[in-house]
Coordinates of C-alpha atoms in Angstrom, one line a residue:
Chain A
M1 CA 79.2 12.1 79.0
N2 CA 80.4 15.0 76.9
I3 CA 78.2 16.7 74.3
V4 CA 79.2 14.4 71.4
E5 CA 78.7 11.2 73.5
K6 CA 75.3 12.5 74.6
I7 CA 74.3 13.2 71.0
L8 CA 75.5 9.8 69.8
A9 CA 73.8 8.0 72.8
R10 CA 70.5 9.7 72.1
S11 CA 70.6 9.0 68.4
S12 CA 71.5 5.3 68.8
G13 CA 68.9 4.7 71.5
K14 CA 71.5 4.0 74.3
S15 CA 71.6 5.4 77.8
K16 CA 75.4 5.7 77.7
V17 CA 78.2 5.5 75.1
S18 CA 82.0 5.6 75.6
P19 CA 84.8 6.2 73.2
D20 CA 85.5 3.3 70.8
D21 CA 81.9 2.0 71.1
V22 CA 80.4 1.4 67.6
V23 CA 76.9 2.8 67.2
F24 CA 74.4 3.0 64.3
A25 CA 73.2 6.6 64.8
K26 CA 69.9 7.9 63.5
V27 CA 70.6 10.8 61.2
D28 CA 68.6 14.1 61.6
K29 CA 69.8 15.9 58.5
V30 CA 71.8 14.9 55.4
M31 CA 73.3 17.1 52.7
M32 CA 74.8 16.4 49.3
H33 CA 76.0 18.8 46.6
D34 CA 77.0 18.8 42.9
V35 CA 80.1 16.6 43.5
S36 CA 78.8 14.1 46.0
G37 CA 75.2 14.1 44.6
P38 CA 76.1 12.6 41.2
G39 CA 78.3 10.1 43.1
V40 CA 75.3 9.1 45.2
I41 CA 73.2 8.8 42.0
K42 CA 75.9 6.5 40.6
V43 CA 75.7 4.3 43.7
F44 CA 71.9 4.2 43.4
D45 CA 72.3 3.0 39.8
K46 CA 74.7 0.3 40.9
L47 CA 72.3 -0.8 43.7
K48 CA 69.4 -1.0 41.2
K49 CA 71.4 -3.4 39.1
Q50 CA 72.0 -5.5 42.2
G51 CA 68.3 -5.7 42.8
I52 CA 68.3 -3.4 45.8
S53 CA 65.3 -1.0 45.8
V54 CA 66.1 2.7 45.6
D55 CA 62.5 3.8 44.9
K56 CA 62.1 5.7 48.1
L57 CA 64.3 7.7 50.5
W58 CA 64.0 7.1 54.2
D59 CA 62.7 10.7 54.7
S60 CA 63.0 13.3 51.9
K61 CA 62.2 16.1 54.4
K62 CA 65.5 15.5 56.1
V63 CA 67.5 15.8 53.0
W64 CA 68.8 19.0 51.4
V65 CA 70.9 19.7 48.4
A66 CA 73.4 22.4 47.5
E67 CA 75.0 23.5 44.3
D68 CA 78.4 24.9 45.0
H69 CA 81.5 23.3 43.6
F70 CA 81.2 23.8 39.8
V71 CA 78.6 26.6 39.7
P72 CA 77.6 28.5 37.8
S73 CA 78.2 25.5 35.6
A74 CA 81.9 25.7 34.5
E75 CA 81.5 23.6 31.4
K76 CA 79.3 20.8 30.0
I77 CA 80.1 18.0 32.5
S78 CA 79.3 20.2 35.5
A79 CA 76.2 21.4 33.7
E80 CA 75.1 17.8 33.3
N81 CA 75.8 17.1 37.0
I82 CA 73.5 20.1 37.9
A83 CA 70.8 18.7 35.6
K84 CA 71.2 15.3 37.3
L85 CA 70.8 16.8 40.7
S86 CA 67.6 18.6 39.7
K87 CA 66.1 15.4 38.3
F88 CA 67.0 13.6 41.5
T89 CA 65.4 16.1 43.8
K90 CA 62.3 16.2 41.7
Q91 CA 62.0 12.4 41.5
Y92 CA 62.4 11.9 45.3
G93 CA 60.4 15.0 46.4
I94 CA 63.3 16.8 48.0
D95 CA 62.0 20.4 48.5
K96 CA 65.2 22.0 49.9
H97 CA 67.3 22.3 46.8
F98 CA 69.2 25.6 46.8
K99 CA 69.6 26.3 43.1
Y100 CA 71.9 28.9 41.6
G101 CA 70.0 31.6 39.8
M102 CA 66.9 31.1 41.9
G103 CA 67.4 33.2 45.0
Q104 CA 69.3 31.8 47.9
Y105 CA 72.1 29.4 47.2
G106 CA 75.7 29.1 48.2
I107 CA 78.4 26.9 49.6
C108 CA 76.7 24.0 51.4
H109 CA 78.4 24.6 54.8
T110 CA 77.4 28.3 54.7
I111 CA 73.8 27.4 53.7
S112 CA 73.7 25.0 56.7
H113 CA 73.8 27.9 59.1
E114 CA 72.5 30.8 56.9
E115 CA 69.3 28.9 56.3
A116 CA 69.2 27.3 59.8
M117 CA 69.2 23.8 58.3
V118 CA 70.8 22.2 61.3
M119 CA 69.9 22.4 65.0
P120 CA 71.9 21.9 68.2
G121 CA 72.0 18.3 69.1
D122 CA 71.4 17.0 65.6
V123 CA 73.3 14.2 63.9
Y124 CA 74.1 15.9 60.6
V125 CA 76.1 14.2 57.8
G126 CA 77.1 15.7 54.5
G127 CA 78.9 14.5 51.4
D128 CA 81.8 16.9 52.0
S129 CA 84.7 16.9 54.4
H130 CA 84.0 20.4 55.7
T131 CA 80.6 19.3 57.1
N132 CA 82.5 19.6 60.4
T133 CA 81.8 23.4 60.1
T134 CA 78.3 23.1 61.4
G135 CA 79.4 21.6 64.7
A136 CA 79.7 25.2 65.8
L137 CA 75.9 25.2 66.3
G138 CA 76.2 22.3 68.7
A139 CA 75.5 19.5 66.3
F140 CA 77.4 16.3 65.6
A141 CA 78.4 17.3 62.1
C142 CA 80.5 14.9 60.1
G143 CA 81.6 14.5 56.5
L144 CA 81.1 11.2 54.6
G145 CA 81.8 9.8 51.2
H146 CA 79.0 9.2 48.7
T147 CA 78.5 5.5 49.4
D148 CA 77.8 6.4 53.0
I149 CA 75.5 9.2 52.0
A150 CA 73.6 6.9 49.7
Y151 CA 73.3 4.5 52.7
V152 CA 71.9 7.3 54.9
L153 CA 69.4 8.3 52.2
L154 CA 68.0 4.8 52.1
N155 CA 68.3 3.7 55.8
G156 CA 68.3 6.9 57.8
K157 CA 71.3 5.8 59.9
I158 CA 75.0 5.3 59.7
W159 CA 77.7 3.7 61.8
F160 CA 80.2 5.7 63.9
K161 CA 82.9 4.8 66.3
V162 CA 82.3 7.1 69.3
P163 CA 85.4 9.4 69.2
E164 CA 87.7 10.5 71.9
T165 CA 87.5 14.3 72.5
F166 CA 90.3 16.8 72.5
Y167 CA 89.2 20.0 74.3
F168 CA 90.7 23.3 73.3
K169 CA 90.2 26.0 75.9
L170 CA 90.6 29.6 74.9
N171 CA 91.1 31.9 77.9
G172 CA 90.0 35.5 77.1
K173 CA 89.1 37.3 73.9
L174 CA 91.3 37.3 70.8
P175 CA 92.8 40.7 70.1
D176 CA 91.0 42.8 67.4
H177 CA 93.7 42.1 64.7
V178 CA 93.4 38.3 65.3
M179 CA 90.6 36.2 63.9
A180 CA 89.3 32.7 64.6
K181 CA 91.2 31.6 61.4
D182 CA 94.5 32.6 63.1
F183 CA 93.6 30.6 66.2
I184 CA 92.7 27.4 64.3
L185 CA 95.8 27.7 62.1
K186 CA 97.8 28.0 65.4
I187 CA 96.1 24.8 66.7
I188 CA 96.8 22.9 63.5
G189 CA 100.4 24.0 63.5
D190 CA 100.7 22.7 67.1
I191 CA 99.0 19.3 66.7
G192 CA 99.6 18.7 62.9
T193 CA 97.3 17.6 60.1
D194 CA 96.7 14.2 61.7
G195 CA 96.8 15.6 65.3
G196 CA 93.0 15.3 65.7
A197 CA 92.6 12.2 63.6
Y198 CA 89.5 10.2 64.4
R199 CA 88.7 12.5 67.3
T200 CA 86.3 15.3 68.2
M201 CA 87.8 18.7 68.6
Q202 CA 85.7 20.6 71.0
F203 CA 86.2 24.3 71.7
G204 CA 85.3 26.2 74.9
G205 CA 86.4 28.7 77.5
S206 CA 85.7 32.4 78.0
G207 CA 87.3 33.3 74.6
I208 CA 84.8 31.0 72.8
D209 CA 81.9 32.4 74.9
E210 CA 82.9 35.9 73.7
M211 CA 83.3 34.8 70.1
S212 CA 80.6 35.3 67.4
V213 CA 78.8 32.3 65.9
Q214 CA 80.5 33.0 62.6
S215 CA 84.0 32.9 64.1
R216 CA 83.1 29.7 65.9
L217 CA 82.1 28.2 62.5
T218 CA 85.6 29.0 61.2
L219 CA 87.1 27.0 64.0
C220 CA 85.0 23.9 63.5
N221 CA 85.4 24.2 59.7
M222 CA 89.2 23.6 59.9
T223 CA 89.1 20.7 62.4
T224 CA 89.0 18.8 59.1
E225 CA 92.5 20.0 58.4
A226 CA 93.6 18.5 61.7
G227 CA 92.1 15.2 60.6
A228 CA 89.2 15.3 63.1
K229 CA 86.0 13.4 62.8
N230 CA 84.1 16.5 63.8
G231 CA 84.4 19.8 65.6
I232 CA 81.9 21.0 68.2
I233 CA 81.1 23.9 70.5
E234 CA 78.4 23.7 73.2
P235 CA 75.6 25.9 72.0
D236 CA 74.6 29.0 74.0
Q237 CA 72.1 31.9 73.6
K238 CA 74.1 33.3 70.7
V239 CA 73.4 30.2 68.7
V240 CA 69.7 30.3 69.6
D241 CA 69.6 34.0 68.5
Y242 CA 71.5 33.3 65.3
L243 CA 69.2 30.4 64.3
T244 CA 66.1 32.2 65.3
R245 CA 67.0 35.3 63.2
R246 CA 67.2 32.8 60.3
G247 CA 63.8 31.4 60.8
A248 CA 64.3 28.5 63.2
T249 CA 61.8 27.9 66.0
N250 CA 62.1 25.9 69.2
V251 CA 65.9 25.8 69.3
N252 CA 67.0 23.5 72.1
L253 CA 70.3 23.7 73.9
I254 CA 72.4 20.7 74.8
K255 CA 75.5 20.5 77.0
G256 CA 77.9 17.9 78.2
D257 CA 77.6 16.7 81.8
D258 CA 79.7 18.4 84.5
D259 CA 81.8 15.3 84.9
A260 CA 82.3 14.9 81.1
E261 CA 85.6 13.3 80.2
Y262 CA 88.1 14.5 77.6
E263 CA 91.2 12.7 76.3
K264 CA 93.3 15.8 76.6
I265 CA 92.8 19.5 77.3
F266 CA 94.8 22.2 75.5
E267 CA 94.8 25.8 76.8
Y268 CA 95.5 29.0 74.9
E269 CA 95.6 32.6 76.1
G270 CA 93.6 34.8 73.8
S271 CA 95.8 37.8 74.4
E272 CA 98.9 35.9 73.2
M273 CA 97.5 35.0 69.8
E274 CA 99.0 36.5 66.7
P275 CA 98.0 36.7 63.0
I276 CA 99.2 33.5 61.4
V277 CA 99.7 32.2 57.8
A278 CA 100.0 28.5 56.7
K279 CA 102.8 28.3 54.1
P280 CA 102.8 25.9 51.2
F281 CA 102.1 23.0 51.1
S282 CA 100.3 22.1 54.3
P283 CA 97.9 23.8 56.8
E284 CA 100.3 22.8 59.6
N285 CA 103.2 24.7 58.1
I286 CA 102.5 27.9 60.0
S287 CA 104.3 31.1 60.6
I288 CA 103.5 34.3 62.5
V289 CA 102.7 36.8 59.8
R290 CA 105.4 39.2 60.8
E291 CA 107.9 36.4 60.4
A292 CA 106.5 35.1 57.1
P293 CA 108.8 34.9 54.0
S294 CA 108.8 38.1 51.9
V295 CA 107.4 36.7 48.7
E296 CA 105.8 38.7 45.9
L297 CA 102.2 37.7 45.8
D298 CA 100.3 37.3 42.5
K299 CA 96.8 36.9 43.8
C300 CA 94.4 37.3 46.8
Y301 CA 91.4 35.0 47.1
I302 CA 88.7 35.8 49.7
G303 CA 86.1 33.1 49.4
S304 CA 85.0 29.6 50.6
C305 CA 83.1 28.2 53.5
T306 CA 86.0 29.0 55.7
G307 CA 86.6 32.7 54.7
A308 CA 83.6 34.3 53.0
K309 CA 80.9 34.5 55.6
Y310 CA 79.5 38.0 56.2
E311 CA 81.9 38.7 59.1
D312 CA 84.8 37.7 56.9
L313 CA 83.7 40.2 54.2
E314 CA 83.3 42.9 56.8
A315 CA 86.8 42.3 58.0
A316 CA 88.2 42.6 54.5
A317 CA 86.1 45.8 53.9
R318 CA 87.6 47.4 57.1
I319 CA 91.0 47.0 55.5
L320 CA 90.1 47.8 51.9
K321 CA 88.0 50.9 52.6
G322 CA 89.6 53.8 50.8
R323 CA 92.6 51.6 49.6
K324 CA 93.5 50.0 46.3
V325 CA 94.6 46.4 45.7
K326 CA 98.1 45.9 44.3
I327 CA 97.5 42.3 43.1
R328 CA 94.6 40.5 41.4
T329 CA 92.0 40.1 44.2
E330 CA 88.7 38.1 44.1
I331 CA 86.0 38.2 46.7
L332 CA 83.3 35.6 46.4
P333 CA 80.6 35.8 49.2
A334 CA 79.7 32.3 50.3
A335 CA 76.0 32.6 49.9
I336 CA 73.5 34.9 48.1
S337 CA 72.1 36.1 51.5
I338 CA 75.7 37.3 52.4
Y339 CA 76.1 38.9 48.9
Q340 CA 72.9 40.8 49.5
R341 CA 73.8 42.0 52.9
A342 CA 77.2 43.1 51.5
M343 CA 75.4 45.1 48.9
E344 CA 72.9 46.7 51.3
N345 CA 75.7 47.6 53.8
G346 CA 78.0 49.1 51.2
L347 CA 80.7 46.4 51.3
L348 CA 80.4 45.7 47.5
K349 CA 81.1 49.3 46.8
I350 CA 84.2 49.3 49.0
F351 CA 85.5 46.2 47.2
L352 CA 84.8 47.5 43.7
D353 CA 86.3 50.9 44.5
A354 CA 89.4 49.0 45.7
G355 CA 89.7 47.2 42.4
V356 CA 88.5 43.8 43.5
T357 CA 86.6 41.4 41.2
V358 CA 83.4 40.3 43.1
G359 CA 82.2 36.9 42.0
P360 CA 79.2 34.7 42.7
P361 CA 79.0 32.2 45.6
T362 CA 80.9 29.1 44.6
C363 CA 83.6 26.7 45.9
G364 CA 85.4 27.9 42.8
A365 CA 89.2 28.2 43.0
C366 CA 89.3 27.0 46.6
C367 CA 89.3 23.4 45.2
G368 CA 91.0 24.3 41.9
A369 CA 87.7 23.9 40.1
H370 CA 87.2 27.2 38.3
M371 CA 86.8 31.0 38.8
G372 CA 90.4 32.0 39.2
V373 CA 92.6 28.9 39.5
L374 CA 96.3 29.4 39.8
A375 CA 98.9 29.1 37.0
K376 CA 102.3 27.5 37.4
D377 CA 104.5 29.4 39.9
E378 CA 101.7 31.8 40.9
I379 CA 101.6 32.6 44.6
C380 CA 98.2 33.3 46.2
I381 CA 97.1 34.4 49.7
S382 CA 93.8 32.9 50.4
T383 CA 91.1 32.7 53.2
T384 CA 90.4 29.1 52.2
N385 CA 91.3 25.9 54.1
R386 CA 93.9 23.8 52.2
N387 CA 97.1 24.5 50.5
F388 CA 98.3 21.0 49.3
P389 CA 100.1 20.9 46.0
G390 CA 97.8 21.7 43.2
R391 CA 94.9 22.5 45.5
M392 CA 94.0 25.8 43.9
G393 CA 95.3 25.1 40.4
H394 CA 98.7 24.2 38.9
V395 CA 100.6 21.7 41.0
E396 CA 103.5 24.1 41.1
S397 CA 101.4 27.1 42.3
Q398 CA 101.6 28.1 45.9
T399 CA 98.9 29.1 48.4
Y400 CA 99.3 30.8 51.8
L401 CA 96.3 30.4 54.1
S402 CA 95.3 33.4 56.2
S403 CA 92.5 35.3 57.9
P404 CA 90.5 37.8 55.8
L405 CA 92.2 40.7 57.6
V406 CA 95.7 39.4 56.6
A407 CA 94.5 38.5 53.1
A408 CA 93.1 42.0 52.5
A409 CA 96.1 43.7 54.0
S410 CA 98.4 41.6 51.8
A411 CA 96.2 42.4 48.7
V412 CA 97.0 46.1 49.4
T413 CA 100.8 45.7 49.7
G414 CA 101.4 42.7 47.4
K415 CA 103.3 41.0 50.3
I416 CA 102.2 39.0 53.2
T417 CA 101.2 41.7 55.7
D418 CA 100.1 42.0 59.3
P419 CA 97.0 44.3 59.3
R420 CA 98.7 46.3 62.1
D421 CA 101.5 47.2 59.8
L422 CA 99.4 48.7 57.1
K423 CA 100.0 52.4 56.6
Chain B
M1 CA 96.3 -11.4 47.9
R2 CA 99.6 -11.0 46.0
G3 CA 101.0 -8.1 44.1
N4 CA 103.9 -5.7 43.7
V5 CA 104.5 -2.5 45.7
I6 CA 104.5 1.0 44.5
K7 CA 106.2 3.0 47.3
Y8 CA 105.7 6.7 48.1
A9 CA 108.0 7.2 51.1
Q10 CA 106.3 10.2 52.5
D11 CA 103.5 11.2 55.0
N12 CA 100.3 13.1 54.4
I13 CA 99.5 12.0 50.8
D14 CA 96.3 14.1 50.3
T15 CA 93.3 13.6 48.2
D16 CA 94.2 16.7 46.1
V17 CA 97.2 14.8 44.7
I18 CA 95.4 11.4 44.6
I19 CA 92.8 12.9 42.3
P20 CA 93.0 16.7 41.7
G21 CA 89.9 18.8 42.4
Q22 CA 89.3 19.6 38.7
Y23 CA 88.2 16.0 38.2
L24 CA 85.6 16.0 40.9
K25 CA 82.9 16.6 38.3
V26 CA 84.0 13.3 36.6
H27 CA 82.0 10.2 37.7
D28 CA 83.3 7.8 35.0
Y29 CA 85.4 5.5 37.0
A30 CA 87.7 4.5 34.1
E31 CA 88.4 8.1 33.3
L32 CA 89.1 8.9 37.0
A33 CA 91.6 6.1 37.0
T34 CA 93.6 7.8 34.2
H35 CA 94.2 10.7 36.5
A36 CA 95.0 8.8 39.7
M37 CA 98.0 10.2 41.7
E38 CA 98.5 12.8 38.9
G39 CA 99.3 15.5 41.5
L40 CA 102.3 13.5 42.8
D41 CA 103.4 11.0 40.2
P42 CA 102.4 11.7 36.6
N43 CA 103.8 8.3 35.6
F44 CA 101.5 6.4 38.0
H45 CA 98.9 5.5 35.3
S46 CA 101.5 4.1 33.0
K47 CA 103.3 2.0 35.6
V48 CA 100.5 0.6 37.7
K49 CA 99.4 -3.0 37.1
E50 CA 96.2 -4.8 38.1
G51 CA 96.8 -6.2 41.6
D52 CA 99.5 -3.7 42.7
F53 CA 99.7 -2.2 46.2
I54 CA 100.6 1.3 47.3
L55 CA 102.9 1.7 50.3
S56 CA 103.1 5.0 52.1
G57 CA 103.6 6.8 55.4
K58 CA 101.3 8.5 57.9
N59 CA 97.9 10.0 57.3
F60 CA 97.4 8.7 53.8
G61 CA 94.3 10.2 52.1
C62 CA 94.0 13.3 54.2
G63 CA 91.9 16.2 52.9
S64 CA 88.6 15.9 51.2
S65 CA 85.8 13.4 51.5
R66 CA 85.9 12.7 47.7
E67 CA 85.2 9.1 47.2
H68 CA 86.9 9.7 43.8
A69 CA 90.2 9.0 45.6
P70 CA 89.7 5.3 46.5
I71 CA 87.7 4.9 43.3
A72 CA 90.5 6.2 41.1
L73 CA 93.1 4.0 42.8
S74 CA 90.9 0.9 42.8
H75 CA 90.0 1.3 39.1
S76 CA 93.7 1.7 38.4
G77 CA 94.2 -1.9 39.7
I78 CA 95.3 -1.1 43.3
K79 CA 93.9 -3.8 45.6
A80 CA 95.3 -2.4 48.9
V81 CA 97.0 0.6 50.4
L82 CA 99.5 -0.1 53.1
A83 CA 100.3 2.9 55.3
L84 CA 101.5 3.8 58.8
S85 CA 98.1 5.5 59.3
F86 CA 95.1 6.7 57.3
A87 CA 92.9 9.8 57.3
R88 CA 89.4 8.8 58.5
I89 CA 87.2 9.6 55.5
F90 CA 89.5 7.9 53.0
Y91 CA 89.7 4.9 55.3
R92 CA 85.9 4.5 55.6
N93 CA 85.2 5.3 51.9
A94 CA 87.7 2.5 50.9
V95 CA 85.9 0.0 53.2
D96 CA 82.3 1.0 53.0
G97 CA 82.4 1.2 49.2
A98 CA 84.5 -2.0 49.0
F99 CA 87.1 -0.3 46.7
L100 CA 90.3 -1.4 48.3
L101 CA 91.8 -2.6 51.6
P102 CA 93.4 0.1 53.8
I103 CA 96.0 -1.8 55.8
E104 CA 97.8 -0.2 58.7
I105 CA 101.4 -1.4 59.0
E106 CA 104.1 -0.9 61.6
Q107 CA 107.4 1.0 61.0
D108 CA 109.4 -2.2 60.4
A109 CA 107.3 -3.1 57.4
Y110 CA 107.3 0.4 56.1
D111 CA 111.1 0.6 56.3
A112 CA 111.8 -2.9 54.9
I113 CA 109.4 -3.1 51.9
S114 CA 110.9 -1.5 48.8
E115 CA 109.4 -0.3 45.5
G116 CA 108.8 -3.3 43.3
D117 CA 108.8 -5.9 46.1
E118 CA 106.3 -8.7 45.6
I119 CA 104.2 -9.2 48.8
D120 CA 101.4 -11.4 49.8
I121 CA 98.8 -10.1 52.2
D122 CA 96.8 -12.5 54.4
I123 CA 94.1 -10.7 56.4
S124 CA 93.1 -14.0 58.1
T125 CA 96.5 -14.1 59.9
N126 CA 97.3 -10.4 59.7
E127 CA 100.5 -11.2 58.0
I128 CA 102.4 -9.6 55.2
R129 CA 104.9 -11.9 53.5
N130 CA 107.6 -10.2 51.4
M131 CA 108.2 -12.8 48.6
T132 CA 111.2 -10.8 47.2
K133 CA 113.0 -10.5 50.5
N134 CA 111.6 -13.6 52.2
K135 CA 110.5 -11.8 55.3
I136 CA 107.2 -11.7 57.3
Y137 CA 105.7 -8.6 58.9
K138 CA 102.6 -8.1 61.0
M139 CA 99.8 -5.8 59.9
K140 CA 97.5 -4.1 62.5
P141 CA 94.3 -6.1 62.7
F142 CA 91.0 -4.5 61.5
S143 CA 88.6 -3.3 64.2
E144 CA 85.6 -5.5 64.6
I145 CA 83.2 -3.3 62.6
I146 CA 85.7 -2.8 59.8
G147 CA 86.4 -6.5 59.6
K148 CA 82.7 -7.3 59.3
I149 CA 82.1 -4.7 56.6
I150 CA 85.1 -6.0 54.6
S151 CA 83.9 -9.6 54.9
A152 CA 80.4 -8.6 53.8
G153 CA 81.8 -6.9 50.7
G154 CA 80.9 -3.3 51.7
L155 CA 78.4 -1.4 53.8
F156 CA 75.3 -2.2 51.7
K157 CA 75.9 -5.9 52.0
Y158 CA 76.6 -5.7 55.8
K159 CA 73.6 -6.5 57.9
P160 CA 74.1 -5.0 61.4
D161 CA 70.9 -6.5 62.7
Q162 CA 72.1 -10.0 62.2
D163 CA 75.1 -9.6 64.5

C-alpha cells in the first residue's frame, strides 16, 4: 500500500484497502473557521429541530478552531460570526481556539503546521478546501463542507472513497530563483484544474527531499487547484524537526510500502524549472514569467496560506531590501508567529522601507473578502492560489498568480518580472 | 423529477462565480440564493424557477469547499445539476447535505440538450428524457455509497452500520 492507503486502512480498522474502496475513517483532528464554523452551527440547529442530539461532541480535544477569513471583523455580520464561534467553543469545551487579538492566530492551514496541530499519519479534515496543505507533514489532509464537518464533530468519522494516487517525482533541487509555487503552477498547467480530480497527488524524489517543509506545504496547498482530494509527502526527519521545534513530542514517521502502487508517475527535472505565472482566469493558464504579457500592474498582494509563510516573506525581503515598490503592495504574514519572526529578523523594516503596507494575518483579499480587494479592471500579481473571475474582488479585475520572488520583483518594476532580470 | 434547463456551455464553473467570496459570511439561505451565479450570470436570480436544472460542462463546482454553493443553487430552486464532471467537494456537499442531485452526463446529452428544454430525470432507470425534443439519454449511475446517501436523504440520515 502507498502512504494514503496505509493511513486510510489504519483509520478504518482494515488490514488492506485499495482505490475505490469506500471506508468510514476515524478522524484524528478536525478544524473549522469563521466561515465553515457558523455553517456547522446552522447544521447543528437544523439537527436539533429534527430531534438529533447535538449536546456533546465526539471528542472536543481533537477539534480546533481558527479565525481567518473575515478577521479582524470586516463589518457586523463577520463580527457576529466571530461571536458565534466563541460561544460555540465555550459551550463544547474546545480549548484550541486561536482568536485574533489574543496572541497566536492566523490562517487555519498555517496554524496547522505553525502550532503542530497535525501529525504524520493523522486523518485530518477541515472545513476549507486548502486543508490539503497539511498533507506536506505526511497526514491524510482533506477539505470538507460544513455538513460533513458537523458529522465528524458528532461521530468522529467520515466516509472516503480510497483515491488513486498520482506520483510527482522531482529529480534534483530547484534553482535559487525558482520556488515550490513555480513547480506546482507548472504541474497544474500540465494536468489542468481537474487533472488530479478525486485523486491523491503525492510528491517525492531527490528534489522534494532537499526541499524545506514550508516549500512542501506550498505544493500540497495547491493540489486543491488541480482538483485533488489531497496532497501528501512521505514525512522525513525535516518534518520531525519542524514539528518538534513547534512543541510536538513523539512524532512518528510513516511511509508507503516498497511495492506501493501509483496510478501514474510524472517526472520533472529540478534544473529545468522556470519562474511561472498563472494568467487570468485559471491556475492552469500558465506562462513562463519571461514570456508573460507586458501588462501594467496595479497591485501586488503577498499573503494567504499559499504565499505568506515565513519562507515566503524571506524571499520577498531578499528582493525588496534597499528597493522601493512601484505599485500598491500589501504583505500579510499568515500567522502572528510569522509576523513576530519577521519583526525580530528585520523583515518588517525592509518591507516598510520599501513602501509596503504590512497587514495582520487574514485570508483577506485572497478570497475577495476585505483588506485590499480589487476594483474593476485592476490587475494584481499575487502569491495566492486562485484567479477565477471575481476571486479577489470585482468580476472584471484580473489576478496573476506567482511565487513571492516574482511578486516582489514585479512590485518593484510594476510589470511581471523574473527576479533574475531585476537591476 | 421534471423541470427546465438553464445551460452554461462551458467547463470549470467555479465556486467563486456560483457564490462570490464576499458572501461567505452570510448563512441566511434565502439571502445566499439571491446571489447565486452572480459572478457569471447576473440575471440568474430573476430567471430561475423552482424545479429548474443547470446543465454545464466539465469540473462543475471547482474551487472552494464552501457549502454556500450548493445551498445557494438549491434555495434558488435548482433540483439537479447535470454536468460532464464535478469537482469533488461540490459533489459531496450536494449529496451529503441533500441539497441537490449532481448528475454526471455523457457528451451526447450535453450537446443535445438546449437552454429551456424540458427534461425528466429518472434516477431509478438512469434515464434523462428530453420532453421538448422527444429524446432519451443515459446518465452515469451513482456509485453505491452516493446512491445510498441520496436514498437516505443525506449523510445524517444514512446509517452505514445497517448495510
